[in-house]
Amino acid sequence: MKRWLGVALGIVTSIGGFLEIGSIATAAQGGAEYRYQLAWAIVLGTICIALLIEMSGRFAVASKHTIADAMRERFGIHFFMVPLVLVFFISVLVLAAEIGGVAVAVELVTGIHYPVWALPVALLAWGLLWYGTFSIIENAISLLGLITIAFVVAAVHLGPDWHALAVGLAPTLPAKQPAHYWFIAVSILGASISPYLFYFYSSGAIEEKWDETYFGPNRVIAAIGMGFGGFLSVAVLVVAALVYAPRGMKVEEYKQLPLLLSSPWGRVGFLLFAGSLFITCIGATAEIALALAYKIAQGFGWNWGEDLEPSADARFSVTYTIILLASTLLVVVGVDPLKLTNLSMALTAASLPVAILPFLVLMNDRRYLGDHTNGWLGNLAILVISVLAGIVAIVSIPLEIIGGS
Amino acid sequence: MQVLLIRDVLDNQLIDATGQNAGKVDGIVLELRAGEPPRVRFVEVGPVTLARRLNRRFGDWFARLDARLGSGRGASVRIPISRITLDEPSLRIDLVAASTPIMALEKWLRRTIVSRIPWS
């Protein structure tokens, strides 16, 4: 019974944990400029992250190791440092984008400019981590995150062109601005396939002491949770296609984002958008700060655990405190949250081969997984998606910067 | 049972006698003996060894910096191989990490930062 309650919570967690500033902003931009044509990128990203999440849970259950632990053991310190440093710097940018997202949500309601809110927001996230437990963060924020179902209601309410949406599920070449199209496509992939998520998930599985009976529930959580998260992202894209595209608008400023829900529902929609942005971004802030601290603590063999008192794992707790502070500084000095989001999502996509390929090697190691190693289809899917996303991102980021200036 | 030093010992997790995480095996020390085969003597735990593995000059610089922080610093902790047992998925050591410099940073942070934050 307790296990299936865990499954329900896990699914809710995935839903709450999926949508955040990255997926909201990139889906909104995609919908505004290319209507339904980029729906395939969300679907592809969702399949990829669902596979990766299932793998990281299976890895933790079968090997009793977290991924960071095993990477250090299996590849040694030299190779451990490469993905660590890369994922670390990109995640600090993503974290700053999330803190910016929460700060923007507060600005929307109070009218006071977002950099002022960066420190209070970081303090709130830090307080959750310092004084809270894993289940409080996971469950409370995720349950509140269900507010994002508002995007689905809005999408249906506005009456999408179902045929065009179905066509968008298959990749097609754009009629205009191909470089920009691919930039948005990889940004959507980067927003969906967040490497921090599988560090977070495998640490959670160890922290909650999952045993062999969790192989099945893990599969269900990954498929339904991530699937529903992707569904929410598609809803954002659909709403954007119906709200911005007819007006000929592009999403170039974060202040344009609330229109997603204020267009159908006025003031109430505006507040629903601010609430959605606040909750999903504060959740992502806590998760990313924790994920990075997990990775460092596990890589160096320290005590770690969100459920331990900070005095029992001082290095771990001080690490997430420093990470939060560093990211907050970027928002305090007024770096634009939307630009930061676009850049950090595209960089995430560019880093995918380095972040994911060592993980795939681990997933095929019988010493860790016994009979639970990956099948060829899972290997091939992840390999192709991550390498292609990486290449397209590396090509399209400079083109976007040149084109945008 | 055959134990491969690089695969099964180096970079693996150490757990101390109280069940606490006691770092990773950052280095392995062999003793070379005239006319006899080398013998595994210690494992090393500590950032100095780790830094030297990444880059020797960086490691030497780090060791000098670390040495300024107090007596006994500037070198990694050595644990005799005889005190280590295999305890999947980790290695167990029969000493208490808190009584060694392995936990120096942990204890320093606990004392100077964590204990000063209210309700911690």
XYZ file of C-alpha atoms in Angstrom:
525
model
C 0.000 0.000 0.000
C 2.718 2.392 1.054
C 4.599 1.609 -2.161
C 1.635 2.483 -4.373
C 1.044 5.651 -2.386
C 4.676 6.340 -3.224
C 3.899 5.742 -6.894
C 1.038 8.232 -6.796
C 3.274 10.803 -5.147
C 6.055 10.005 -7.575
C 3.797 10.678 -10.516
C 2.626 13.946 -9.016
C 6.277 14.827 -8.397
C 7.177 14.229 -11.985
C 4.283 16.380 -13.154
C 5.239 19.164 -10.761
C 8.904 18.724 -11.531
C 8.622 18.710 -15.298
C 7.135 22.091 -16.063
C 9.307 25.071 -15.069
C 10.581 28.291 -16.630
C 12.514 26.374 -19.285
C 9.645 24.314 -20.618
C 7.073 27.115 -20.234
C 9.209 29.724 -22.037
C 10.508 27.487 -24.837
C 7.083 25.943 -25.525
C 5.535 29.436 -25.550
C 8.166 30.688 -28.020
C 7.730 27.630 -30.206
C 3.946 28.011 -30.293
C 4.089 31.764 -30.934
C 6.421 31.524 -33.911
C 5.757 28.108 -35.445
C 2.279 27.325 -34.086
C 1.973 23.540 -33.711
C 4.973 22.669 -35.849
C 7.358 22.103 -32.913
C 5.084 19.777 -30.916
C 7.336 16.903 -32.016
C 10.282 18.384 -30.069
C 8.307 18.244 -26.823
C 7.189 14.674 -27.528
C 10.737 13.572 -28.408
C 12.188 15.276 -25.316
C 9.520 13.710 -23.116
C 10.185 10.192 -24.424
C 13.901 10.727 -23.857
C 13.564 12.015 -20.281
C 11.042 9.282 -19.404
C 13.552 6.654 -20.598
C 16.377 8.332 -18.678
C 14.341 8.652 -15.481
C 13.323 4.995 -15.672
C 16.990 4.077 -16.159
C 18.222 6.146 -13.229
C 15.579 4.638 -10.911
C 16.392 1.123 -12.144
C 20.093 1.817 -11.645
C 19.556 2.911 -8.036
C 17.338 -0.094 -7.229
C 19.593 -2.686 -8.868
C 22.999 -1.363 -7.817
C 22.247 0.522 -4.558
C 24.414 3.277 -6.036
C 23.470 6.765 -7.068
C 24.626 7.750 -10.545
C 27.252 10.230 -9.331
C 28.678 7.604 -6.959
C 29.004 5.052 -9.708
C 30.440 7.524 -12.228
C 33.326 8.303 -9.894
C 33.881 4.603 -9.167
C 33.576 3.378 -12.714
C 35.411 6.115 -14.612
C 37.833 7.471 -11.997
C 38.379 11.048 -10.949
C 39.546 12.389 -14.326
C 36.504 11.424 -16.254
C 34.210 12.212 -13.341
C 35.417 15.820 -13.342
C 34.502 16.506 -16.999
C 30.721 15.997 -16.771
C 30.797 17.388 -13.203
C 32.290 20.736 -14.214
C 30.189 20.989 -17.389
C 26.874 20.025 -15.787
C 27.722 22.225 -12.800
C 28.232 25.449 -14.774
C 25.233 24.927 -17.022
C 23.030 23.975 -14.083
C 24.030 27.121 -12.203
C 22.700 29.087 -15.216
C 19.521 26.998 -15.274
C 19.164 27.542 -11.518
C 19.531 31.301 -12.003
C 16.808 31.131 -14.683
C 14.498 29.343 -12.217
C 15.195 31.851 -9.428
C 14.514 34.543 -12.035
C 11.240 32.783 -12.869
C 10.058 32.901 -9.248
C 11.188 36.533 -8.952
C 9.287 37.433 -12.144
C 6.165 35.743 -10.739
C 6.404 37.979 -7.659
C 7.006 41.031 -9.876
C 3.864 40.234 -11.865
C 1.765 40.399 -8.709
C 3.532 43.214 -6.814
C 4.787 45.390 -9.673
C 8.216 45.613 -8.018
C 11.118 44.823 -10.396
C 12.340 41.202 -10.253
C 16.011 41.648 -9.161
C 14.735 42.896 -5.794
C 13.051 39.537 -5.221
C 16.023 37.329 -6.102
C 17.485 37.199 -2.587
C 14.172 36.655 -0.756
C 13.333 33.900 -3.265
C 16.707 32.214 -2.766
C 16.211 32.484 1.003
C 12.827 30.785 0.697
C 14.288 27.941 -1.391
C 17.213 27.631 1.006
C 14.839 27.520 3.994
C 12.909 24.665 2.360
C 16.137 22.704 1.902
C 17.720 23.563 5.254
C 14.694 23.026 7.481
C 12.526 20.758 5.307
C 12.724 17.062 4.444
C 12.839 15.325 1.081
C 9.154 14.367 1.221
C 8.012 17.877 2.183
C 9.804 19.361 -0.816
C 8.751 16.595 -3.146
C 5.114 16.279 -2.174
C 4.058 19.756 -1.083
C 5.534 21.569 -4.055
C 4.349 18.904 -6.475
C 0.768 18.955 -5.214
C 0.718 22.745 -5.523
C 2.246 22.299 -8.976
C -1.005 20.746 -10.170
C -2.150 24.356 -10.659
C -0.395 24.053 -14.042
C -3.306 21.921 -15.280
C -4.752 25.391 -15.972
C -2.728 25.323 -19.232
C -4.559 22.174 -20.365
C -7.938 23.704 -19.529
C -6.961 26.881 -21.403
C -5.786 24.891 -24.445
C -9.089 23.001 -24.718
C -11.105 26.141 -23.922
C -9.442 28.087 -26.763
C -10.254 25.333 -29.270
C -7.059 24.194 -31.000
C -6.818 22.948 -34.579
C -6.478 19.269 -33.707
C -5.467 18.288 -37.211
C -2.598 20.818 -37.313
C -1.511 19.669 -33.855
C -1.444 16.035 -35.016
C 0.646 17.044 -38.041
C 3.061 18.866 -35.695
C 3.799 15.609 -33.881
C 6.034 14.570 -36.795
C 9.196 16.649 -37.430
C 8.986 18.894 -40.491
C 11.201 21.616 -41.949
C 10.077 25.193 -41.326
C 8.874 27.624 -44.003
C 10.858 30.490 -42.439
C 14.046 31.087 -40.385
C 15.404 27.524 -40.274
C 18.308 28.383 -37.930
C 15.927 29.964 -35.420
C 13.544 27.009 -35.749
C 16.288 24.552 -34.832
C 17.468 26.789 -32.014
C 13.969 26.718 -30.477
C 13.738 22.973 -31.147
C 16.944 22.203 -29.246
C 15.969 24.637 -26.487
C 12.760 22.642 -26.054
C 14.821 19.427 -25.947
C 17.215 20.993 -23.412
C 14.272 22.069 -21.266
C 12.809 18.547 -21.286
C 15.985 16.482 -20.954
C 17.490 18.060 -17.849
C 20.503 16.082 -16.624
C 19.916 17.359 -13.080
C 16.614 15.433 -13.016
C 18.224 12.009 -13.162
C 20.832 12.853 -10.525
C 17.971 14.072 -8.370
C 15.795 11.040 -9.063
C 18.461 8.397 -8.371
C 19.440 10.165 -5.137
C 15.778 10.238 -4.113
C 15.471 6.502 -4.789
C 18.482 5.801 -2.525
C 17.312 8.315 0.088
C 13.858 6.661 0.199
C 15.501 3.195 0.308
C 13.825 1.705 -2.762
C 14.288 -2.096 -2.925
C 13.715 -4.659 -5.708
C 9.940 -4.335 -5.396
C 10.274 -0.861 -6.921
C 11.266 -1.935 -10.452
C 7.605 -1.897 -11.543
C 6.507 1.291 -9.758
C 9.635 3.037 -11.098
C 8.543 2.254 -14.656
C 5.025 3.537 -13.979
C 6.291 6.759 -12.367
C 8.668 7.482 -15.257
C 6.136 6.800 -18.004
C 3.022 8.418 -16.542
C 4.763 11.219 -14.648
C 7.015 12.375 -17.469
C 4.292 11.678 -20.026
C 1.892 13.966 -18.214
C 4.624 16.582 -17.796
C 5.160 16.539 -21.569
C 1.411 16.769 -22.065
C 1.402 19.980 -19.985
C 4.222 21.401 -22.135
C 2.270 20.619 -25.298
C -0.674 22.451 -23.700
C 1.536 25.532 -23.227
C 2.609 25.328 -26.889
C -1.016 25.032 -28.016
C -2.124 27.998 -25.891
C 0.803 30.039 -27.251
C -0.155 29.117 -30.832
C -3.696 30.359 -30.162
C -2.788 33.455 -28.140
C 0.376 34.908 -29.723
C 0.404 33.655 -33.321
C -2.910 35.296 -34.416
C -1.604 38.609 -33.002
C 1.712 38.174 -34.850
C 3.543 38.308 -31.514
C 6.878 36.704 -30.629
C 7.762 35.955 -27.001
C 10.775 38.192 -26.530
C 10.134 39.532 -23.045
C 9.094 37.722 -19.906
C 6.299 40.268 -19.425
C 4.536 38.772 -22.448
C 4.277 35.342 -20.802
C 1.207 35.936 -18.561
C -0.860 36.587 -21.697
C -0.954 32.781 -22.049
C -3.612 32.600 -19.353
C -4.798 36.232 -19.102
C -5.937 36.124 -22.719
C -8.666 33.544 -22.033
C -9.412 34.455 -18.398
C -8.394 38.065 -17.711
C -7.194 38.930 -14.203
C -7.887 35.446 -12.840
C -5.795 33.939 -15.646
C -3.033 36.443 -14.964
C -2.908 35.344 -11.303
C -3.082 31.660 -12.296
C -0.071 32.196 -14.545
C 1.874 33.968 -11.792
C 0.976 31.156 -9.363
C 2.028 28.465 -11.838
C 5.313 30.197 -12.556
C 6.020 30.743 -8.852
C 5.346 27.181 -7.734
C 6.971 25.317 -10.602
C 10.088 27.510 -10.522
C 10.525 27.362 -6.740
C 10.216 23.564 -7.021
C 12.805 23.442 -9.779
C 15.075 25.784 -7.769
C 15.040 23.404 -4.792
C 15.536 20.352 -7.019
C 18.472 21.772 -9.003
C 20.307 23.071 -5.915
C 19.832 19.667 -4.270
C 20.805 17.743 -7.407
C 24.104 19.626 -7.716
C 24.916 19.186 -4.032
C 24.078 15.468 -4.335
C 26.419 15.114 -7.287
C 29.323 16.815 -5.535
C 28.801 15.095 -2.167
C 28.426 11.662 -3.765
C 31.399 12.195 -6.057
C 33.646 13.025 -3.102
C 32.178 10.470 -0.715
C 30.711 12.893 1.854
C 27.694 12.363 4.047
C 24.620 13.540 2.182
C 20.877 13.419 2.555
C 18.068 15.908 2.464
C 16.502 14.092 5.436
C 19.613 14.479 7.610
C 19.998 17.499 9.883
C 22.415 20.035 8.342
C 24.781 19.399 11.252
C 25.052 15.758 10.158
C 26.055 16.647 6.605
C 27.563 20.121 6.900
C 29.585 19.922 3.664
C 26.502 18.892 1.673
C 24.297 21.592 3.238
C 26.888 24.346 2.817
C 27.362 23.246 -0.810
C 23.726 23.827 -1.800
C 23.797 27.110 0.123
C 26.788 28.343 -1.930
C 25.244 27.113 -5.196
C 22.007 28.985 -4.451
C 23.928 32.156 -3.607
C 26.039 31.997 -6.776
C 22.971 31.610 -8.993
C 21.093 34.346 -7.150
C 23.853 36.859 -7.910
C 23.130 36.539 -11.649
C 19.519 37.571 -11.028
C 20.409 40.326 -8.551
C 22.612 42.050 -11.130
C 19.644 42.062 -13.496
C 20.456 39.412 -16.120
C 17.212 39.017 -18.103
C 15.457 35.809 -16.953
C 14.070 34.988 -20.410
C 17.428 35.408 -22.175
C 19.068 33.378 -19.420
C 16.434 30.673 -19.902
C 16.967 30.497 -23.672
C 20.726 30.360 -23.365
C 20.793 27.828 -20.531
C 18.304 25.491 -22.237
C 20.271 25.528 -25.514
C 23.533 24.957 -23.604
C 21.902 22.064 -21.760
C 21.084 20.498 -25.134
C 24.663 21.102 -26.313
C 26.010 19.336 -23.216
C 23.759 16.279 -23.518
C 26.298 13.952 -25.184
C 28.855 14.576 -22.401
C 26.253 14.366 -19.651
C 24.438 11.306 -20.941
C 26.915 9.015 -22.723
C 28.827 8.000 -19.547
C 25.460 7.300 -17.958
C 24.613 4.980 -20.859
C 27.892 3.110 -20.338
C 26.931 2.587 -16.692
C 23.458 1.368 -17.700
C 25.098 -1.440 -19.674
C 27.478 -2.556 -16.911
C 26.488 -5.918 -15.469
C 28.576 -5.368 -12.362
C 26.118 -2.671 -11.331
C 22.870 -3.831 -12.891
C 23.139 -7.629 -13.058
C 20.274 -8.764 -15.281
C 18.718 -5.314 -15.389
C 20.983 -3.688 -17.983
C 19.493 -1.638 -20.835
C 17.947 -3.196 -23.907
C 19.327 -2.202 -27.329
C 16.288 -0.054 -28.178
C 16.666 2.143 -25.092
C 20.398 2.489 -25.746
C 19.886 3.415 -29.377
C 17.084 5.909 -28.683
C 19.046 7.788 -26.026
C 22.267 7.684 -28.033
C 20.685 9.086 -31.197
C 18.603 11.765 -29.453
C 21.393 13.063 -27.215
C 24.048 13.134 -29.942
C 21.732 14.780 -32.493
C 20.492 17.334 -29.942
C 24.101 18.108 -29.020
C 25.211 18.615 -32.623
C 22.191 20.721 -33.619
C 22.622 22.854 -30.481
C 26.314 23.459 -31.122
C 25.523 24.545 -34.678
C 22.439 26.622 -33.913
C 23.631 28.562 -30.832
C 26.192 30.680 -32.778
C 23.713 31.133 -35.650
C 21.063 32.366 -33.212
C 23.524 34.789 -31.596
C 24.635 36.163 -34.990
C 21.057 36.349 -36.243
C 19.815 37.944 -33.050
C 22.316 40.770 -32.961
C 38.436 -13.778 -4.258
C 40.324 -11.617 -6.684
C 40.308 -7.873 -6.012
C 41.413 -5.486 -8.751
C 42.956 -2.400 -7.173
C 41.853 0.112 -9.792
C 38.422 -1.351 -10.360
C 37.410 -2.450 -6.876
C 39.366 -0.148 -4.575
C 40.431 3.128 -6.203
C 37.654 5.756 -6.226
C 35.327 3.497 -4.229
C 33.258 4.649 -1.277
C 34.584 4.176 2.267
C 32.225 3.633 5.197
C 33.611 3.969 8.719
C 32.941 1.846 11.812
C 29.909 3.981 12.730
C 28.343 3.682 9.269
C 29.262 7.230 8.196
C 30.533 8.019 4.704
C 34.288 8.490 5.077
C 35.216 9.735 1.607
C 36.401 7.884 -1.480
C 39.670 6.033 -1.907
C 41.632 8.859 -3.524
C 44.931 6.999 -3.815
C 46.637 3.662 -3.198
C 50.145 3.385 -1.734
C 52.375 0.455 -2.665
C 55.638 -0.424 -0.967
C 58.506 -1.424 -3.245
C 60.837 -3.955 -1.648
C 64.287 -5.037 -2.869
C 64.121 -8.518 -4.350
C 60.468 -8.982 -3.426
C 57.191 -8.119 -5.125
C 55.524 -4.803 -4.264
C 53.028 -4.821 -1.434
C 49.857 -2.755 -0.982
C 50.282 -0.740 2.218
C 47.718 2.060 2.486
C 44.820 3.784 0.859
C 44.893 7.575 0.889
C 41.859 9.753 1.516
C 41.954 13.492 1.016
C 41.873 16.356 -1.467
C 45.682 16.602 -1.704
C 45.940 13.153 -3.296
C 42.958 13.887 -5.490
C 44.439 17.187 -6.677
C 47.789 15.473 -7.429
C 46.010 12.877 -9.539
C 44.363 15.602 -11.598
C 47.587 17.537 -12.063
C 50.812 17.188 -10.105
C 51.675 20.907 -10.033
C 48.152 21.831 -9.038
C 48.332 19.149 -6.366
C 51.645 20.430 -4.973
C 50.287 23.976 -4.897
C 47.141 22.750 -3.156
C 49.220 20.799 -0.618
C 51.251 23.921 0.296
C 48.026 25.900 0.687
C 46.466 23.166 2.796
C 49.587 22.911 4.978
C 49.107 26.506 6.106
C 45.751 25.627 7.637
C 47.294 23.853 10.615
C 49.669 21.195 11.781
C 49.106 17.772 10.264
C 47.519 19.316 7.146
C 49.000 19.340 3.649
C 48.863 15.581 3.282
C 46.144 12.987 2.876
C 45.044 10.547 5.556
C 46.627 7.089 5.179
C 44.625 4.048 6.193
C 46.472 0.702 6.422
C 45.057 -1.797 3.941
C 44.727 -4.277 6.808
C 41.917 -2.166 8.253
C 39.753 -2.402 5.143
C 37.133 -5.011 4.318
C 34.935 -5.368 1.277
C 31.292 -4.618 2.133
C 29.323 -4.261 -1.119
C 28.635 -1.747 -2.521
C 31.348 -0.007 -0.429
C 34.571 -0.605 1.465
C 34.423 -0.653 5.256
C 37.189 0.698 7.499
C 37.442 -0.320 11.151
C 38.057 3.170 12.500
C 35.938 6.211 13.266
C 36.310 8.861 10.568
C 35.355 11.669 12.977
C 38.564 11.013 14.924
C 40.696 11.456 11.773
C 41.397 14.509 9.550
C 39.008 12.989 6.959
C 36.225 14.855 8.739
C 38.226 18.063 9.400
C 36.314 20.190 6.892
C 32.977 18.675 7.938
C 33.660 19.492 11.591
C 34.978 22.970 10.801
C 31.862 23.831 8.754
C 29.598 22.410 11.458
C 31.306 24.517 14.111
C 31.757 27.791 12.242
C 28.690 27.909 9.988
C 25.958 25.373 10.662
C 25.863 25.804 14.438
C 25.448 29.581 14.035
C 22.325 29.306 11.920
C 19.217 29.421 14.127
C 17.284 26.175 14.727
C 19.930 24.045 12.998
